[in-house]
Amino acid sequence: MKHLEHRIGIAQGIAGALLAGIVLGAWQQVLDVLAGRTIHALLGFWGAAALGVAAGALVVCAVNRKARWNAGCAAGAFFLLGAWLVALLALSGTLQGGWHHLQLSAYRSFGMYAGMIAKTAGACVLVPSVLASCLVQGGQVGGRAERVAGWCCVALGYGAASCLCAYLPPEALTRNAAVAFGLLAGTAVLRKCGRLSGAWVFSAVLPFVLIVGLALGLLPGKQGNPLSADGRFGRLAYRDSGFGKGTPDAVFTAHGRVVTRYTDADYLFVGALDGRALLFGNRFAATRMSTGYAPLLACPRAESVALVGAECGVYLPLFLRAGVECVTVEAPPRLTEPFVAMDARSATNVLWQTKHKGYGPLRAKAIYSIIFVAPEPVWVRGSARVFSIDRLRRYRNALLDSGVVALRVDGRGLSEARFAAIVKDFMSVFTGVQVWSTGALDWVLLGGKREITEALGNVIDLFDNDAIFLDWVHAGNMGFSEMLASMVCDAQSLGAWLEGAGTEGAWAAAWRAPERVIAGKNVLATALAGAYQPRAAWLTRGGGGDRDAYDDVMLHVVKARHARTHALRMLAATVAGDQGETLAAARDAAAFTTHDALLLQMADRIDLEARRHIAIGNFKAALACFENIVSFSGATAHTHHSMGYCLRVTGDMENAYRHFARAVGAAPEQTAYRLDLGMAALAMGEYAEADRQYREVLKREPENAKALLLSAKALTASGRPDKDFDQAVRLAERAYELSGRKNDEIAYGLADIYIDAGRSLEGMGLKYRLQEESRK
């Protein structure tokens, strides 16, 4: 019997050690996502784990001084660990709130960031480590050899968690582990008592029942934004968004990474990787298109493309739509396919099917026309491997003689010295290096086995592809001349800048990056302003084409590059905080072209700033933002409508009416614009115009309940000489029926029209019934 009890104790210790390892691995992923997968997060995790192991050893020593660690202590440790996991899940909202405060605080500092890592590691890692150490080092697992086996089981469970988290979120693993610890606590009670009577069986079942009861009582039935997908440091680094409010529509996990999709009022939808917003439904498309298509402009006749890096899924759809015959992706499908599916929601065309699309490592043979590398930001652990000399040589070996390698570099948290070190390493491996600035914080390095030269005619031919052309329309009507202006300089112009920029190692850059992000010190396109070239010398006429046509096209390219010069000055003024100079430089750039990628990106950011002012009720500041947009990017239908909205709220109905009219003129298919124009026309006494707008909406959408009600109100508006109460009642009743009699706004509107039409009893009766229903 004692031999059997000993074996049961060993089995309990092994099971507990495995579960403890799984819990630690799962909550390391949570800490990584919240803290940005930084070196600091890893140190916080291992520091808390080591402290917990030491504390557990002290607890076991203290117990063994008075009495031998036995099954009773094991039962208590199992139960406490299960209860703690349930409490941890219940307090996840508080944990999120702490990180949210760090993200929004105006007084945040690196010390606050380190403190949040310590608090999160203490809550998620320290307590489980203490109890796990007690279980492994306690007397129930026998001698030294069995304790070593217990620690091996913890390590095995920790490794298994990385695999399990690819299919189950950490919260689900934690919830299941808590229940399992309840079962282990019950078996430990039976082992201690050695009886199977009804009372002892009930005592063994009690820990399990208590943990399940705690889970049912404390955990919400429907979880909101899970901790493993929250990504607060990523949101802090990408401050130009404010994205991802509420519960994500979908969560995908793979290899410790988390892809989330949110519905968002400002962006339609947002796709994020570990909390970093990478794909927006209707904004910042110019930067993404410019980044993805830069290598295609240098190698427009590419037949085979390889995509490398955790973020390559964002750019994969661009190469698919370009009709590349063979695409290979060196990234897990669970990371890339969600972004492909999200892109299909916003794209103006369907994905073009390639002859071959596969997943797997790069082949050693020289078979690729383009190798596009999209690593994670500099603060993410392991991202520096992509920039290593060995990796760069591997890319070169897999490249065709006429091909190019495109290395996308995220400027967030990147120092100028580290960027210079990356450029130097890249230039040591590749020939004909070019530096492209596709956004304020987005860089692309191009290089190959030979100097990059391309016939301009081949570049223009890319736009014969309907899918690519529609992509550029979606990106703000960018043309190839604005795209070519993104090429900042080549190797000949980099020498002087590299000498003065210094260098910074990968480890030092990764260590300092979080502090730079928190302080808002991001490298901008001004880093290479001194090396900027006014001409795109790598483009040639080629093929004996028409000389006059070539000169005419290059004239547009030169104008676009002059616009980029002023756009770089705009960014420098933005860094300096000089708003007047920023707008002046933006207007100077717009004098050459309004479709530069940096101008489009700036317009998106100012528009988002205006929306935030609207959210807090500061409509005058929002109106000033829209006026700034108009001053350098031209007025779009969306801008006119937004300005009309702000003017209407501030009481300037005359100018609001004019802006709504311009919005409808620019986008006549927008129903919302026409409805707002109708209301503004009604306020101005333009009754015929209001009727015309409502009729046009109802012609296209005859069952639009809101349009029916507004049209009915227009027919009975006070001050209108030709009121038509009968028609108004019919329209309002139709709107009431279409709403399912459940829309209070439409119902009260119908009641008011009844009263205006002289049917007071019906109107008052309807209002009375609505009030009675609201009280129930």
Coordinates of C-alpha atoms in Angstrom, one line a residue, residues 485-686:
A485 CA 9.5 60.1 -55.2
S486 CA 9.7 57.9 -52.2
M487 CA 13.2 56.8 -53.2
V488 CA 15.4 59.0 -51.0
C489 CA 18.9 58.2 -52.1
D490 CA 21.3 55.5 -53.3
A491 CA 24.7 54.3 -52.1
Q492 CA 26.6 57.2 -53.6
S493 CA 24.8 59.7 -51.4
L494 CA 24.9 57.7 -48.2
G495 CA 28.6 57.9 -47.5
A496 CA 28.7 61.3 -45.7
W497 CA 25.6 60.6 -43.7
L498 CA 26.9 57.2 -42.6
E499 CA 30.1 58.7 -41.3
G500 CA 28.3 61.1 -39.0
A501 CA 25.5 58.9 -37.9
G502 CA 27.5 56.5 -35.7
T503 CA 26.5 52.9 -35.0
E504 CA 24.5 51.1 -32.4
G505 CA 24.4 47.4 -31.7
A506 CA 21.3 45.3 -31.9
W507 CA 21.2 44.5 -28.2
A508 CA 21.7 48.1 -27.2
A509 CA 19.0 49.2 -29.6
A510 CA 16.5 46.6 -28.3
W511 CA 17.3 47.7 -24.7
R512 CA 16.8 51.4 -25.4
A513 CA 13.9 51.2 -27.8
P514 CA 11.1 51.0 -25.2
E515 CA 12.4 54.2 -23.5
R516 CA 12.5 55.9 -26.9
V517 CA 8.9 54.8 -27.7
I518 CA 7.6 56.1 -24.4
A519 CA 9.4 59.4 -24.8
G520 CA 8.1 59.7 -28.4
K521 CA 11.6 59.8 -29.9
N522 CA 11.1 58.1 -33.2
V523 CA 13.4 58.4 -36.2
L524 CA 11.7 60.3 -39.1
A525 CA 12.4 60.7 -42.7
T526 CA 14.5 63.8 -41.8
A527 CA 17.4 61.4 -40.9
L528 CA 18.4 61.3 -44.5
A529 CA 17.3 64.8 -45.6
G530 CA 20.8 65.8 -46.2
A531 CA 21.4 62.9 -48.5
Y532 CA 18.2 63.3 -50.5
Q533 CA 18.7 63.2 -54.3
P534 CA 16.6 65.5 -56.5
R535 CA 16.5 63.0 -59.4
A536 CA 15.7 59.3 -59.8
A537 CA 18.9 58.5 -61.7
W538 CA 18.3 54.7 -61.7
L539 CA 15.4 55.1 -64.2
T540 CA 16.4 54.8 -67.9
R541 CA 14.7 55.3 -71.1
G542 CA 15.5 51.8 -72.3
G543 CA 14.3 50.0 -75.4
G544 CA 14.7 53.0 -77.7
G545 CA 11.4 54.5 -76.7
D546 CA 10.1 58.0 -77.6
R547 CA 12.5 60.5 -76.2
D548 CA 9.9 63.3 -75.8
A549 CA 7.5 60.9 -74.0
Y550 CA 10.3 59.9 -71.6
D551 CA 11.2 63.6 -70.9
D552 CA 7.6 64.4 -70.3
V553 CA 7.2 61.5 -67.8
M554 CA 10.4 62.4 -66.0
L555 CA 9.2 65.9 -65.7
H556 CA 6.3 64.7 -63.6
V557 CA 8.7 62.5 -61.6
V558 CA 10.9 65.5 -60.8
K559 CA 7.9 67.6 -59.7
A560 CA 6.9 64.8 -57.4
R561 CA 10.4 64.6 -55.9
H562 CA 10.3 68.4 -55.3
A563 CA 7.1 67.8 -53.4
R564 CA 8.9 65.1 -51.4
T565 CA 11.6 67.7 -50.5
H566 CA 9.1 70.0 -48.9
A567 CA 7.3 67.0 -47.3
L568 CA 10.6 66.1 -45.5
R569 CA 10.8 69.7 -44.3
M570 CA 7.2 69.3 -43.1
L571 CA 8.3 66.3 -41.0
A572 CA 11.2 68.2 -39.6
A573 CA 8.9 71.0 -38.5
T574 CA 6.6 68.4 -36.9
V575 CA 9.4 67.0 -34.8
A576 CA 10.3 70.5 -33.7
G577 CA 6.7 71.2 -32.8
D578 CA 6.4 74.2 -35.2
Q579 CA 2.8 73.8 -36.4
G580 CA 3.0 77.0 -38.6
E581 CA 6.1 75.7 -40.4
T582 CA 4.5 72.3 -40.7
L583 CA 1.5 73.6 -42.6
A584 CA 3.6 76.0 -44.7
A585 CA 5.8 73.1 -45.8
A586 CA 2.8 70.9 -46.5
R587 CA 1.3 73.7 -48.7
D588 CA 4.6 74.1 -50.6
A589 CA 4.6 70.3 -51.2
A590 CA 1.0 70.4 -52.4
A591 CA 1.9 73.0 -55.0
F592 CA 3.7 70.2 -56.8
T593 CA 1.4 67.3 -56.0
T594 CA -1.3 66.6 -53.4
H595 CA -0.8 62.8 -53.6
D596 CA 2.6 62.4 -52.0
A597 CA 2.5 59.5 -49.5
L598 CA 3.7 61.7 -46.6
L599 CA 1.0 64.3 -47.3
L600 CA -1.6 61.6 -47.4
Q601 CA -0.4 60.2 -44.2
M602 CA -0.4 63.6 -42.5
A603 CA -3.9 64.3 -43.7
D604 CA -5.0 61.0 -42.2
R605 CA -3.4 61.9 -38.9
I606 CA -4.9 65.4 -38.8
D607 CA -8.3 63.9 -39.6
L608 CA -8.0 61.5 -36.7
E609 CA -7.1 64.4 -34.4
A610 CA -10.2 66.2 -35.6
R611 CA -12.3 63.1 -34.8
R612 CA -10.9 63.0 -31.3
H613 CA -11.8 66.7 -30.8
I614 CA -15.3 65.9 -31.9
A615 CA -15.5 63.0 -29.4
I616 CA -14.8 65.4 -26.5
G617 CA -17.1 68.1 -27.9
N618 CA -14.4 70.6 -29.1
F619 CA -15.9 71.3 -32.5
K620 CA -14.1 74.5 -33.1
A621 CA -10.7 72.7 -32.8
A622 CA -12.0 69.9 -35.0
L623 CA -13.1 72.5 -37.6
A624 CA -9.6 74.0 -37.6
C625 CA -8.1 70.6 -38.2
F626 CA -10.3 70.1 -41.3
E627 CA -9.4 73.6 -42.5
N628 CA -5.7 72.6 -42.2
I629 CA -6.3 69.5 -44.3
V630 CA -8.0 71.5 -47.0
S631 CA -5.1 73.9 -47.1
F632 CA -2.6 71.3 -48.3
S633 CA -4.4 68.3 -49.6
G634 CA -7.5 69.6 -51.3
A635 CA -11.1 69.2 -50.1
T636 CA -12.5 65.7 -50.4
A637 CA -16.2 64.8 -50.0
H638 CA -15.4 63.4 -46.6
T639 CA -13.7 66.6 -45.5
H640 CA -16.6 68.8 -46.7
H641 CA -19.1 66.7 -44.9
S642 CA -17.0 66.7 -41.6
M643 CA -16.7 70.5 -41.8
G644 CA -20.4 70.8 -42.4
Y645 CA -21.1 68.7 -39.3
C646 CA -18.9 70.9 -37.1
L647 CA -20.4 74.1 -38.5
R648 CA -23.9 72.8 -37.9
V649 CA -23.1 72.0 -34.3
T650 CA -21.6 75.4 -33.7
G651 CA -24.7 77.1 -35.2
D652 CA -23.3 78.3 -38.6
M653 CA -26.1 76.7 -40.7
E654 CA -25.4 78.8 -43.8
N655 CA -21.8 77.6 -44.2
A656 CA -22.8 74.1 -43.1
Y657 CA -25.3 74.0 -45.9
R658 CA -22.6 74.9 -48.4
H659 CA -20.2 72.3 -47.2
F660 CA -22.9 69.6 -47.2
A661 CA -23.8 70.6 -50.8
R662 CA -20.1 70.3 -51.9
A663 CA -19.9 66.9 -50.2
V664 CA -22.9 65.6 -52.1
G665 CA -21.5 67.1 -55.3
A666 CA -18.2 65.2 -54.8
A667 CA -19.8 61.9 -53.7
P668 CA -23.5 61.8 -54.9
E669 CA -23.8 58.1 -54.0
Q670 CA -23.4 58.7 -50.3
T671 CA -26.8 58.5 -48.6
A672 CA -25.7 60.0 -45.3
Y673 CA -24.4 63.1 -47.1
R674 CA -27.7 63.7 -48.8
L675 CA -29.7 63.3 -45.6
D676 CA -27.5 65.8 -43.9
L677 CA -27.8 68.2 -46.8
G678 CA -31.6 67.8 -46.7
M679 CA -31.7 68.7 -43.0
A680 CA -29.4 71.7 -43.5
A681 CA -31.5 72.9 -46.5
L682 CA -34.6 72.6 -44.3
A683 CA -33.0 74.8 -41.6
M684 CA -32.1 77.4 -44.3
G685 CA -35.7 77.4 -45.6
E686 CA -34.7 75.7 -48.9

